[in-house]
Coordinates of C-alpha atoms and ligand atoms in Angstrom, one line a residue:
M1244 CA -17.6 0.9 20.4
V1245 CA -17.8 -1.9 17.9
G1246 CA -19.3 -5.3 18.8
I1247 CA -17.0 -7.8 20.6
Q1248 CA -16.6 -10.1 17.7
D1249 CA -15.8 -7.4 15.2
R1250 CA -13.3 -5.9 17.7
K1251 CA -11.6 -9.3 18.1
L1252 CA -11.5 -9.7 14.3
A1253 CA -9.9 -6.3 13.8
L1254 CA -7.4 -7.0 16.6
W1255 CA -6.3 -10.3 15.1
N1256 CA -5.7 -8.5 11.8
V1257 CA -3.6 -5.9 13.6
G1258 CA -1.7 -8.6 15.3
V1259 CA -0.7 -10.5 12.2
A1260 CA 0.1 -7.2 10.4
Y1261 CA 2.6 -6.3 13.1
I1262 CA 4.2 -9.9 13.2
A1263 CA 4.9 -9.4 9.5
F1264 CA 6.2 -6.0 10.2
I1265 CA 8.9 -7.3 12.7
I1266 CA 10.2 -9.9 10.2
G1267 CA 10.0 -7.5 7.2
T1268 CA 11.9 -4.7 8.9
F1269 CA 14.6 -7.0 10.2
C1270 CA 15.2 -8.2 6.7
G1271 CA 15.4 -4.5 5.6
L1272 CA 18.2 -3.9 8.0
L1273 CA 20.2 -6.9 6.8
Q1274 CA 19.7 -5.7 3.2
V1275 CA 21.2 -2.2 3.6
F1276 CA 24.3 -3.7 5.2
V1277 CA 24.8 -6.4 2.6
R1278 CA 24.3 -3.8 -0.2
N1279 CA 27.1 -1.7 1.2
D1280 CA 29.4 -4.7 1.7
A1281 CA 29.5 -4.3 5.4
L1282 CA 27.8 -7.6 6.1
N1283 CA 28.4 -11.2 4.7
L1284 CA 25.3 -13.4 5.2
P1285 CA 25.9 -17.0 6.3
T1286 CA 25.9 -19.5 3.6
W1287 CA 22.4 -20.7 4.4
L1288 CA 20.9 -17.2 4.0
N1289 CA 20.8 -15.5 0.6
Y1290 CA 20.4 -11.8 -0.2
Y1291 CA 17.5 -12.5 -2.5
Q1292 CA 15.8 -14.6 0.1
I1293 CA 15.7 -11.6 2.6
L1294 CA 14.8 -9.2 -0.2
T1295 CA 11.8 -11.4 -1.1
A1296 CA 10.8 -11.7 2.6
H1297 CA 11.1 -7.9 3.0
G1298 CA 9.0 -7.1 0.0
V1299 CA 6.4 -9.7 0.6
L1300 CA 6.0 -9.2 4.3
L1301 CA 6.0 -5.4 4.3
A1302 CA 4.5 -4.4 1.0
L1303 CA 2.0 -7.2 0.6
I1304 CA 1.3 -8.7 4.1
Y1305 CA 1.7 -5.9 6.6
T1306 CA -0.5 -3.6 4.4
T1307 CA -3.2 -6.1 3.7
F1308 CA -3.8 -7.2 7.3
F1309 CA -3.6 -3.6 8.6
I1310 CA -6.0 -2.4 5.9
F1311 CA -8.6 -5.1 6.7
A1312 CA -8.3 -4.2 10.4
F1313 CA -9.0 -0.5 9.8
L1314 CA -11.8 -1.2 7.3
I1315 CA -13.5 -3.8 9.6
A1316 CA -13.4 -1.4 12.6
G1317 CA -14.5 1.5 10.4
M1318 CA -17.4 -0.4 8.8
S1319 CA -18.6 -1.7 12.1
K1320 CA -18.4 1.8 13.6
T1321 CA -20.2 3.6 10.8
L1322 CA -22.8 1.0 9.7
G1323 CA -23.3 -0.9 13.0
G1324 CA -22.1 -4.2 14.4
F1325 CA -21.6 -7.2 12.1
G1326 CA -24.3 -9.9 11.8
P1327 CA -23.3 -13.7 12.1
K1328 CA -22.8 -14.2 8.4
V1329 CA -20.5 -11.2 8.0
N1330 CA -18.6 -12.3 11.1
L1331 CA -18.3 -15.8 9.7
F1332 CA -17.0 -14.6 6.4
G1333 CA -14.7 -12.1 8.1
W1334 CA -13.1 -14.9 10.2
L1335 CA -12.8 -17.3 7.2
G1336 CA -11.1 -14.5 5.2
F1337 CA -8.7 -13.9 8.0
I1338 CA -7.9 -17.6 8.5
V1339 CA -7.4 -18.3 4.8
T1340 CA -5.2 -15.2 4.4
T1341 CA -3.1 -16.1 7.4
I1342 CA -2.7 -19.7 6.1
G1343 CA -1.6 -18.4 2.7
T1344 CA 0.9 -16.0 4.4
A1345 CA 2.4 -18.7 6.5
L1346 CA 2.8 -21.0 3.6
A1347 CA 4.4 -18.4 1.3
T1348 CA 6.7 -17.2 4.3
V1349 CA 7.8 -20.7 5.0
M1350 CA 8.7 -21.2 1.4
I1351 CA 10.7 -18.0 1.3
I1352 CA 12.5 -18.6 4.6
S1353 CA 13.4 -22.2 3.6
G1354 CA 15.1 -20.8 0.5
K1355 CA 12.6 -22.2 -2.1
A1356 CA 11.2 -18.9 -3.3
S1357 CA 13.9 -16.2 -3.6
V1358 CA 11.9 -14.6 -6.5
M1359 CA 11.1 -11.2 -5.0
Y1360 CA 7.7 -9.8 -4.4
T1361 CA 7.0 -9.4 -8.2
F1362 CA 7.9 -13.1 -8.7
Y1363 CA 8.9 -12.5 -12.4
A1364 CA 9.1 -15.6 -14.5
P1365 CA 11.4 -17.3 -15.6
L1366 CA 12.7 -17.3 -12.0
K1367 CA 10.9 -20.2 -10.5
A1368 CA 9.8 -20.7 -6.9
S1369 CA 8.3 -23.9 -5.3
G1370 CA 4.7 -24.4 -6.5
W1371 CA 3.6 -24.1 -2.8
F1372 CA 4.8 -20.4 -2.8
Y1373 CA 2.3 -19.6 -5.6
V1374 CA -0.4 -21.7 -3.8
G1375 CA 0.3 -19.5 -0.7
L1376 CA -0.1 -16.4 -2.7
A1377 CA -3.3 -17.7 -4.2
L1378 CA -4.7 -18.4 -0.7
V1379 CA -3.8 -14.8 0.3
I1380 CA -5.9 -13.5 -2.5
V1381 CA -8.8 -15.9 -1.8
G1382 CA -8.7 -14.9 1.8
T1383 CA -8.9 -11.2 1.0
W1384 CA -11.8 -11.8 -1.3
L1385 CA -13.7 -13.6 1.5
S1386 CA -12.9 -10.6 3.8
S1387 CA -14.0 -8.2 1.1
F1388 CA -17.3 -10.1 0.5
A1389 CA -18.0 -9.9 4.3
L1390 CA -17.7 -6.1 4.2
I1391 CA -19.6 -5.8 1.0
G1392 CA -22.4 -8.0 2.5
H1393 CA -22.5 -5.8 5.6
Y1394 CA -22.9 -2.8 3.3
I1395 CA -25.6 -4.4 1.2
V1396 CA -27.6 -5.2 4.4
W1397 CA -27.3 -1.5 5.4
K1398 CA -28.4 -0.3 2.0
K1399 CA -31.5 -2.5 2.2
R1400 CA -32.4 -1.0 5.6
N1401 CA -31.7 2.6 4.4
K1402 CA -33.2 2.6 0.9
G1403 CA -32.4 5.5 -1.3
Q1404 CA -29.8 7.0 1.2
L1405 CA -26.1 7.6 0.4
S1406 CA -23.9 5.5 2.6
P1407 CA -21.6 7.2 5.2
L1408 CA -18.4 8.4 3.5
F1409 CA -16.2 5.8 5.3
A1410 CA -18.4 2.9 4.0
Y1411 CA -18.5 4.4 0.5
M1412 CA -14.7 4.6 0.4
T1413 CA -14.3 1.1 1.8
I1414 CA -16.6 -0.3 -1.0
S1415 CA -14.7 1.6 -3.7
T1416 CA -11.4 0.2 -2.4
L1417 CA -12.8 -3.3 -2.4
I1418 CA -14.3 -3.0 -5.9
L1419 CA -10.8 -1.9 -7.1
W1420 CA -9.2 -4.8 -5.3
I1421 CA -11.5 -7.5 -6.6
I1422 CA -11.2 -6.3 -10.2
A1423 CA -7.4 -5.9 -9.9
C1424 CA -6.9 -9.4 -8.4
L1425 CA -8.4 -11.0 -11.5
G1426 CA -5.1 -10.5 -13.3
V1427 CA -2.8 -12.1 -10.7
V1428 CA -5.3 -14.9 -10.1
A1429 CA -5.3 -15.7 -13.8
T1430 CA -1.5 -15.8 -14.1
V1431 CA -0.9 -17.7 -10.8
V1432 CA -3.6 -20.3 -11.4
F1433 CA -3.2 -20.8 -15.1
Q1434 CA 0.5 -20.1 -15.6
Y1435 CA 2.6 -20.3 -12.5
I1436 CA 1.1 -23.2 -10.6
P1437 CA 1.0 -25.6 -13.6
W1438 CA 4.6 -24.6 -14.5
A1439 CA 6.0 -24.7 -11.0
F1440 CA 4.6 -28.2 -10.3
G1441 CA 6.0 -29.4 -13.6
W1442 CA 2.7 -30.1 -15.3
V1443 CA 3.8 -27.9 -18.2
D1444 CA 7.4 -27.3 -19.3
T1445 CA 7.3 -23.6 -20.2
I1446 CA 5.7 -20.3 -19.4
N1447 CA 4.8 -17.3 -21.5
V1448 CA 6.9 -14.7 -19.7
E1449 CA 5.5 -11.5 -21.3
L1450 CA 1.9 -12.6 -20.6
S1451 CA 2.7 -13.5 -17.0
R1452 CA 4.4 -10.1 -16.4
S1453 CA 1.5 -8.2 -18.1
L1454 CA -1.1 -10.0 -16.0
F1455 CA 1.0 -9.4 -12.9
W1456 CA 1.2 -5.6 -13.6
Y1457 CA -2.5 -5.5 -14.5
F1458 CA -2.8 -6.3 -10.8
G1459 CA 0.5 -4.7 -9.6
H1460 CA -0.5 -1.1 -10.3
P1461 CA -3.9 -1.0 -8.7
L1462 CA -2.3 -2.9 -5.8
V1463 CA -0.5 0.4 -4.9
Y1464 CA -3.9 2.1 -4.8
F1465 CA -5.2 -0.7 -2.6
W1466 CA -2.5 0.4 -0.2
L1467 CA -3.1 4.1 -0.8
L1468 CA -6.9 4.4 -0.6
P1469 CA -7.3 3.3 3.0
A1470 CA -4.6 6.0 3.8
Y1471 CA -6.8 8.4 1.8
I1472 CA -9.8 7.3 3.9
A1473 CA -8.0 8.4 7.0
W1474 CA -6.9 11.7 5.3
Y1475 CA -10.5 12.5 4.2
V1476 CA -12.5 11.2 7.1
V1477 CA -10.2 11.0 10.2
V1478 CA -8.0 14.1 9.8
P1479 CA -10.9 16.7 9.7
K1480 CA -12.3 15.2 12.9
I1481 CA -8.9 15.5 14.7
L1482 CA -8.8 19.1 13.4
G1483 CA -12.3 19.8 14.7
T1484 CA -13.8 20.5 11.3
K1485 CA -16.0 18.8 8.7
V1486 CA -15.0 17.0 5.5
F1487 CA -14.2 19.7 3.0
S1488 CA -16.5 18.4 0.2
D1489 CA -18.3 15.1 0.3
S1490 CA -18.8 15.0 -3.5
L1491 CA -15.2 15.7 -4.2
A1492 CA -14.1 12.9 -1.9
R1493 CA -16.5 10.4 -3.5
L1494 CA -15.6 11.5 -7.0
S1495 CA -11.8 11.0 -6.3
F1496 CA -12.4 7.4 -5.2
V1497 CA -14.5 6.7 -8.3
L1498 CA -11.7 8.1 -10.5
F1499 CA -9.4 5.5 -8.8
I1500 CA -11.7 2.7 -9.7
L1501 CA -11.7 3.9 -13.4
F1502 CA -8.1 4.7 -13.9
S1503 CA -6.0 2.7 -11.6
I1504 CA -6.2 -0.6 -13.6
P1505 CA -5.7 0.1 -17.3
V1506 CA -2.1 1.4 -16.7
G1507 CA 0.0 -1.6 -15.8
F1508 CA 2.2 -1.2 -18.9
H1509 CA 3.9 1.8 -17.3
H1510 CA 5.9 -0.8 -15.4
Q1511 CA 6.8 -2.5 -18.6
L1512 CA 7.9 0.4 -20.7
T1513 CA 11.3 -1.1 -21.4
E1514 CA 10.0 -4.5 -22.4
P1515 CA 10.2 -5.4 -26.1
G1516 CA 7.1 -7.6 -26.4
I1517 CA 4.5 -4.8 -26.2
S1518 CA 4.0 -2.3 -29.1
S1519 CA 4.6 1.4 -28.4
F1520 CA 1.0 2.3 -29.1
W1521 CA -0.4 0.3 -26.1
K1522 CA 2.4 1.7 -23.9
F1523 CA 1.6 5.1 -25.0
L1524 CA -2.2 4.7 -24.4
Q1525 CA -1.6 3.4 -20.9
V1526 CA 0.9 6.2 -20.1
V1527 CA -1.9 8.7 -21.0
L1528 CA -4.3 6.8 -18.7
T1529 CA -1.6 6.9 -16.0
F1530 CA -1.7 10.7 -16.2
M1531 CA -5.5 10.5 -15.6
V1532 CA -4.9 8.5 -12.4
I1533 CA -2.8 11.4 -11.0
I1534 CA -6.0 13.7 -11.0
P1535 CA -7.7 12.1 -7.9
S1536 CA -4.4 12.5 -5.9
L1537 CA -4.2 16.2 -6.9
M1538 CA -7.9 16.6 -5.9
T1539 CA -6.9 15.0 -2.6
A1540 CA -4.0 17.4 -2.1
F1541 CA -6.4 20.4 -2.8
S1542 CA -9.0 19.0 -0.4
M1543 CA -6.4 18.6 2.4
F1544 CA -5.0 22.1 2.0
A1545 CA -8.6 23.4 2.1
T1546 CA -9.3 21.4 5.3
F1547 CA -6.2 22.7 7.0
E1548 CA -6.9 26.3 6.1
I1549 CA -10.6 26.2 7.1
S1550 CA -9.7 24.7 10.5
G1551 CA -6.8 26.9 11.1
R1552 CA -8.7 30.0 10.3
K1553 CA -11.6 28.8 12.6
K1554 CA -9.1 28.7 15.4
G1555 CA -8.0 32.3 14.8
G1556 CA -5.2 31.9 12.2
T1557 CA -4.9 35.1 10.1
G1558 CA -2.9 36.3 7.1
L1559 CA -1.8 34.1 4.2
F1560 CA -0.3 31.3 6.3
G1561 CA -1.4 32.1 9.8
W1562 CA -3.7 29.1 9.9
F1563 CA -0.7 26.8 9.5
K1564 CA 0.4 27.6 13.1
K1565 CA -3.0 26.8 14.5
L1566 CA -2.9 23.1 13.3
P1567 CA -2.7 20.6 16.2
W1568 CA 1.0 19.9 16.0
K1569 CA 1.1 18.4 19.5
D1570 CA -1.4 15.7 18.6
V1571 CA 0.7 12.8 17.2
R1572 CA -2.4 11.4 15.5
F1573 CA -2.4 14.5 13.2
T1574 CA 1.4 15.2 13.0
S1575 CA 2.1 11.6 11.8
I1576 CA -0.4 11.9 9.0
F1577 CA 0.7 15.3 8.1
I1578 CA 4.3 14.1 7.7
A1579 CA 2.9 11.2 5.6
M1580 CA 1.2 13.7 3.3
A1581 CA 4.3 15.8 3.0
F1582 CA 6.4 12.8 1.9
F1583 CA 3.8 12.1 -0.8
I1584 CA 4.6 15.4 -2.6
P1585 CA 8.0 14.3 -3.8
G1586 CA 6.7 10.7 -3.9
G1587 CA 3.9 11.6 -6.3
A1588 CA 6.2 13.9 -8.4
G1589 CA 8.6 10.9 -8.7
G1590 CA 5.7 8.8 -9.9
I1591 CA 5.0 11.3 -12.6
I1592 CA 8.6 11.1 -13.7
N1593 CA 8.5 7.4 -13.8
A1594 CA 5.3 7.5 -15.9
S1595 CA 6.9 9.7 -18.5
F1596 CA 7.7 7.5 -21.3
Q1597 CA 11.1 8.9 -22.1
L1598 CA 12.2 9.6 -18.5
N1599 CA 11.4 6.0 -17.6
E1600 CA 14.3 4.9 -19.8
L1601 CA 16.6 6.6 -17.3
V1602 CA 15.1 5.5 -14.1
H1603 CA 13.7 2.0 -14.8
N1604 CA 15.5 -0.8 -12.9
T1605 CA 17.6 1.7 -10.9
L1606 CA 17.6 2.4 -7.2
W1607 CA 15.6 5.5 -8.1
I1608 CA 12.5 3.2 -8.2
V1609 CA 13.4 1.8 -4.8
G1610 CA 13.6 5.4 -3.5
H1611 CA 10.1 6.1 -5.1
F1612 CA 8.3 3.2 -3.4
H1613 CA 9.8 4.1 0.0
I1614 CA 8.3 7.6 -0.2
T1615 CA 5.0 6.3 -1.4
V1616 CA 4.1 3.0 0.3
G1617 CA 7.0 3.2 2.8
T1618 CA 6.0 6.6 4.3
P1619 CA 2.8 8.2 3.1
V1620 CA 1.0 4.9 3.5
A1621 CA 3.0 3.2 6.2
M1622 CA 3.2 6.4 8.4
T1623 CA -0.6 7.0 8.0
F1624 CA -1.1 3.3 9.2
M1625 CA 1.2 4.2 12.2
G1626 CA -0.8 7.3 12.9
I1627 CA -4.0 5.2 12.8
T1628 CA -2.4 2.4 15.0
F1629 CA -1.9 5.0 17.9
W1630 CA -5.7 5.3 18.3
L1631 CA -7.1 2.2 16.6
I1632 CA -5.5 -0.3 19.1
P1633 CA -6.7 1.7 22.1
Y1634 CA -10.1 2.0 20.5
L1635 CA -10.2 -1.8 20.1
T1636 CA -8.6 -2.9 23.4
G1637 CA -10.1 -0.2 25.6
R1638 CA -6.5 0.7 26.8
K1639 CA -5.1 4.2 27.1
F1640 CA -2.6 5.9 24.8
T1641 CA -0.8 7.4 27.8
K1642 CA 1.2 10.6 27.7
R1643 CA 4.4 8.5 27.8
L1644 CA 3.5 6.5 24.8
Q1645 CA 2.5 9.6 23.0
R1646 CA 5.9 11.0 23.6
L1647 CA 7.5 7.8 22.3
A1648 CA 5.2 8.0 19.3
F1649 CA 6.5 11.4 18.4
I1650 CA 10.1 10.1 18.6
Q1651 CA 9.1 7.2 16.4
V1652 CA 7.5 9.1 13.6
I1653 CA 10.3 11.7 13.6
S1654 CA 13.0 9.0 13.5
W1655 CA 11.1 7.3 10.7
S1656 CA 11.0 10.5 8.8
V1657 CA 14.8 11.2 9.3
G1658 CA 15.7 7.6 8.4
M1659 CA 13.5 7.6 5.3
L1660 CA 14.7 11.0 4.2
L1661 CA 18.4 9.8 4.3
M1662 CA 17.7 6.4 2.8
S1663 CA 15.3 7.5 0.0
T1664 CA 17.3 10.6 -1.0
A1665 CA 20.4 8.4 -1.3
Q1666 CA 18.4 5.8 -3.4
H1667 CA 17.0 8.5 -5.7
I1668 CA 20.5 10.0 -6.4
L1669 CA 22.3 6.6 -6.7
G1670 CA 19.6 5.5 -9.1
L1671 CA 20.1 8.6 -11.3
L1672 CA 23.8 7.8 -11.3
G1673 CA 23.1 4.4 -12.5
A1674 CA 23.0 2.1 -9.5
P1675 CA 20.7 -0.9 -10.4
R1676 CA 17.9 -2.2 -8.2
R1677 CA 17.0 -5.9 -7.4
T1678 CA 20.8 -6.6 -6.9
A1679 CA 23.0 -7.4 -4.0
Y1680 CA 26.4 -5.7 -3.4
S1681 CA 28.2 -4.8 -6.5
G1682 CA 31.8 -3.6 -6.6
Y1683 CA 31.2 -2.5 -10.2
N1684 CA 34.2 -4.5 -11.2
G1685 CA 36.5 -2.0 -9.5
N1686 CA 35.5 0.6 -12.2
V1687 CA 37.0 3.9 -11.1
N1688 CA 34.4 6.1 -12.5
A1689 CA 31.5 4.2 -11.1
L1690 CA 33.1 4.1 -7.6
E1691 CA 33.6 7.8 -7.8
W1692 CA 30.0 8.5 -8.6
F1693 CA 28.9 6.4 -5.7
D1694 CA 31.2 8.2 -3.2
G1695 CA 29.3 11.4 -2.6
I1696 CA 27.8 12.4 0.8
L1697 CA 24.3 11.5 -0.3
S1698 CA 25.0 9.4 -3.3
N1699 CA 26.5 6.7 -1.1
H1700 CA 25.5 3.2 -0.1
V1701 CA 26.6 4.1 3.5
T1702 CA 24.1 6.9 3.8
M1703 CA 21.5 4.4 2.7
A1704 CA 22.6 2.0 5.4
V1705 CA 22.6 4.8 8.0
G1706 CA 19.0 5.7 7.0
G1707 CA 18.0 2.1 7.1
T1708 CA 19.4 1.6 10.5
I1709 CA 17.5 4.6 11.9
L1710 CA 14.4 3.2 10.2
F1711 CA 14.9 -0.2 11.9
L1712 CA 15.3 1.4 15.4
S1713 CA 12.2 3.4 14.7
A1714 CA 10.3 0.3 13.7
M1715 CA 11.4 -1.4 17.0
L1716 CA 10.1 1.6 18.9
L1717 CA 6.8 1.3 17.0
L1718 CA 6.6 -2.4 18.0
Y1719 CA 7.2 -1.4 21.7
I1720 CA 4.3 1.0 21.5
V1721 CA 2.1 -1.5 19.7
A1722 CA 2.9 -4.2 22.3
N1723 CA 2.0 -1.7 25.1
L1724 CA -1.2 -0.7 23.5
L1725 CA -2.2 -4.3 23.0
F1726 CA -1.2 -5.8 26.4
V1727 CA 0.2 -3.4 29.0
A1728 CA -1.2 0.2 28.9
P1729 CA -3.8 0.8 31.6
K1730 CA -7.4 0.1 30.9
A1731 CA -9.2 3.3 30.0
Q1732 CA -12.7 2.2 30.9
L1733 CA -11.7 2.5 34.6
N1734 CA -12.1 6.2 34.0
G1735 CA -14.9 5.8 31.5
E1736 CA -12.8 7.4 28.6
F1737 CA -12.4 5.2 25.6
E1738 CA -10.1 6.4 22.8
E1739 CA -12.4 7.6 20.0
F1740 CA -12.6 6.4 16.4
P1741 CA -12.4 9.8 14.8
I1742 CA -15.0 10.2 12.0
A1743 CA -15.7 13.7 10.7
E1744 CA -19.1 14.9 9.7
S1745 CA -19.7 15.0 6.0
D1746 CA -22.4 17.0 4.4
K1747 CA -24.1 14.8 1.8
S1748 CA -27.0 17.2 1.1
H1749 CA -25.5 18.3 -2.3
T1750 CA -23.8 14.9 -3.2
P1751 CA -25.3 13.5 -6.5
K1752 CA -26.8 10.1 -5.9
F1753 CA -25.3 8.6 -9.1
L1754 CA -21.9 8.6 -7.4
E1755 CA -23.0 5.6 -5.5
N1756 CA -24.4 3.7 -8.5
W1757 CA -21.6 1.2 -8.6
W1758 CA -22.7 -0.5 -11.8
I1759 CA -22.0 2.7 -13.8
W1760 CA -18.4 2.9 -12.4
I1761 CA -17.7 -0.8 -12.8
G1762 CA -19.1 -0.7 -16.3
V1763 CA -16.9 2.2 -17.3
A1764 CA -13.8 0.6 -15.6
V1765 CA -14.4 -2.6 -17.5
A1766 CA -14.7 -0.7 -20.8
L1767 CA -11.4 1.1 -20.1
I1768 CA -9.8 -2.2 -19.3
I1769 CA -11.0 -3.9 -22.4
M1770 CA -9.8 -0.9 -24.5
A1771 CA -6.3 -0.9 -22.8
Y1772 CA -5.7 -4.6 -22.5
A1773 CA -7.9 -6.8 -24.8
L1774 CA -5.8 -6.5 -28.0
P1775 CA -2.3 -6.5 -26.5
L1776 CA -3.1 -9.5 -24.3
S1777 CA -4.7 -11.5 -27.1
H1778 CA -1.7 -10.7 -29.3
M1779 CA 0.5 -12.1 -26.6
I1780 CA -1.5 -15.3 -26.4
Q1781 CA -1.9 -15.8 -30.2
H1782 CA 1.6 -14.9 -31.2
S1783 CA 3.2 -16.3 -28.1
P1784 CA 6.9 -17.2 -28.4
P1785 CA 7.9 -20.8 -27.6
G1786 CA 7.9 -20.1 -23.9
S1787 CA 10.6 -20.2 -21.3
G1788 CA 11.9 -23.0 -19.2
H1789 CA 12.8 -22.2 -15.6
H1790 CA 15.7 -20.6 -13.8
I1791 CA 16.6 -21.2 -10.2
T1792 CA 19.6 -19.0 -9.7
W1793 CA 20.1 -19.4 -6.0
Ligands
LIG2681 FE1 4.5 4.3 -8.3 C1 6.8 2.0 -9.6 C2 4.1 5.7 -11.4 C3 2.1 6.4 -7.0 C4 4.3 2.4 -5.4 N1 5.4 2.6 -7.6 C5 6.3 1.8 -8.3 C6 6.7 0.7 -7.5 C7 6.0 0.7 -6.3 C8 5.1 1.9 -6.5 C9 6.0 -0.2 -5.2 O1 4.8 5.1 -14.2 C10 7.7 -0.4 -7.9 C11 7.2 -1.6 -8.5 C12 8.3 -2.6 -8.8 O2 8.8 -3.2 -7.9 O3 8.7 -2.6 -9.9 N2 3.4 5.8 -9.1 C13 3.4 6.3 -10.3 C14 2.4 7.4 -10.5 C15 1.8 7.6 -9.2 C16 2.4 6.6 -8.3 C17 2.1 8.2 -11.7 N3 3.4 4.4 -6.6 C18 2.4 5.4 -6.2 C19 1.9 5.0 -5.0 C20 2.5 3.9 -4.5 C21 3.4 3.5 -5.5 C22 0.8 5.8 -4.3 C23 2.3 3.1 -3.3 C24 1.4 3.3 -2.4 N4 5.3 4.0 -10.1 C25 4.9 4.6 -11.3 C26 5.7 4.1 -12.4 C27 6.4 3.0 -11.9 C28 6.1 2.9 -10.5 C29 5.6 4.5 -13.8 C30 7.3 2.0 -12.7 C31 8.7 2.4 -12.8 C32 9.5 1.4 -13.5 O4 10.1 1.8 -14.4 O5 9.7 0.2 -13.0 C33 0.7 8.6 -8.9 O6 -0.4 7.9 -8.3 C34 1.2 9.7 -8.0 C35 0.3 10.8 -7.8 C36 0.5 11.6 -6.6 C37 0.6 12.9 -6.5 C38 0.9 13.6 -5.2 C39 -0.3 14.3 -4.5 C40 0.1 14.7 -3.2 C41 -0.7 14.6 -2.1 C42 -0.1 15.1 -0.8 C43 -0.6 16.5 -0.4 C44 0.1 17.0 0.8 C45 -0.4 17.8 1.7 C46 0.5 18.1 3.0 C47 -1.8 18.2 1.7 C48 0.4 13.8 -7.7 C49 -2.0 14.1 -2.1 C50 1.1 19.5 2.7 C51 2.4 19.5 3.3 C52 3.4 20.5 3.1 C53 4.7 20.3 3.8 C54 3.2 21.6 2.2

């Protein structure tokens, strides 16, 4: 069991994560109805306001707080309880991130920041929205430094030893995060804030977008890597086996540090201000960042097969039946993985230079991120929630709650399947994203295309409603695990924090020489970004004034 302070810190992070989740999912429900013309919002509430709240609170805030809860609990479990300085930084980080979140949320809800989570210029929000975002980043850095400090103390006490796999993966995730944030910090501090407060009149739009996507793509791996930590470290324990290969797991995380950052231009393939050479280079690097995910898929299949065969599974697929399907901690994560197969394949389509022309700015992309961050990541976090909260509160994940958890993950899968399939197909047929309801000017052809069984905004709304109900059930389970479920220590049985054994005896030590990987990552970033960014600065257009369209 982690120390009392570490436990409290992790629990507060879980708490804020789920408060963001309530508001974010409610906005999602409103959105699908507006988009299918079944709901008219009151005049004081704007579609783009709820779209911004939905994106910021679910994609940025729910994930970030949950990730820190998981990493804090796991680092305390694997490296030992936190010392006073680590605790202090951890709390400071939590408080600053929460203040930033509150400030940004108030700005969105009061209608002063309907700029969506990508906050593309020249749409302009209140300066306080950007200050809120900056505080969120500063807060996460403080939390990251706390965990890195804890790791350094451990390394000093255990000279020459490789750290436990959980800690290694946490540090990789935080290195990636800190390097990635440099882009968004640069644009928010030097471009958005002076512009939004009126200290300068114009903004260099292309530069601001490029710096955003320098951050925006690794951001998706900041969400994914904690899910991968659970896949590599937690799942084998639940299956009763070891980590398939310690070196492979570590190498895949190193590859994410190297290749997840110099690829942001694949979000800007249709933008005119970047020459096709740089786009092409970053597309090639994007294909490199697919490799660690393919390694992860291989490692997962190997883990499943080894454990299934150990339990007596025979034949080509006999092991499959031996997996612990009745354990929702496993089933939830398995479904999450299964969703990532089409999710990842969609990513490869998006990253293909020519195919991107077809899908960019269509609902296809919305479908893509709902089956990447919205299910593989989010459902892994749900699967973690079911044991992490009991582990932290000492309460029991009772049989009744387990049954409800099954209903919850299955309903989430059904809702997501309907909604994201409809989004993918509608997108291919040309339905745009980032828009409210469109009647397509009554165009007969367009209305026919969007009238299929799956290619229909109604199917999307049905899926969205099921998702909302599932989210409410999840919140019921979370509230029970936090406040109501019986205390387990009465029977002396705490929920475990599942961490599988990982054989480090053949793992090369250089995998933990961070300076090598940071050095190579910086070299790749310079190669991919130095010239195009300096070109954008030196040959900058006159700059854009602002637009407030709501
Ligand atoms: Fe993406 C746009 C390319 C992964 C999230 N992406 C987005 C946006 C978001 C997002 C939020 O190149 C929208 C941003 C916006 O608002 O504009 N994406 C990729 C590529 C990958 C990828 C190449 N994306 C993710 C992940 C995300 C995420 C992960 C969130 C967590 N994405 C793009 C591109 C765009 C984009 C372009 C811009 C599009 C545009 O035009 O705007 C890769 O990382 C994917 C690699 C993954 C795989 C899958 C491996 C499978 C595994 C599961 C194994 C399963 C098992 C279970 C073991 C190759 C590991 C077995 C089960 C059975 C049933 C058999």
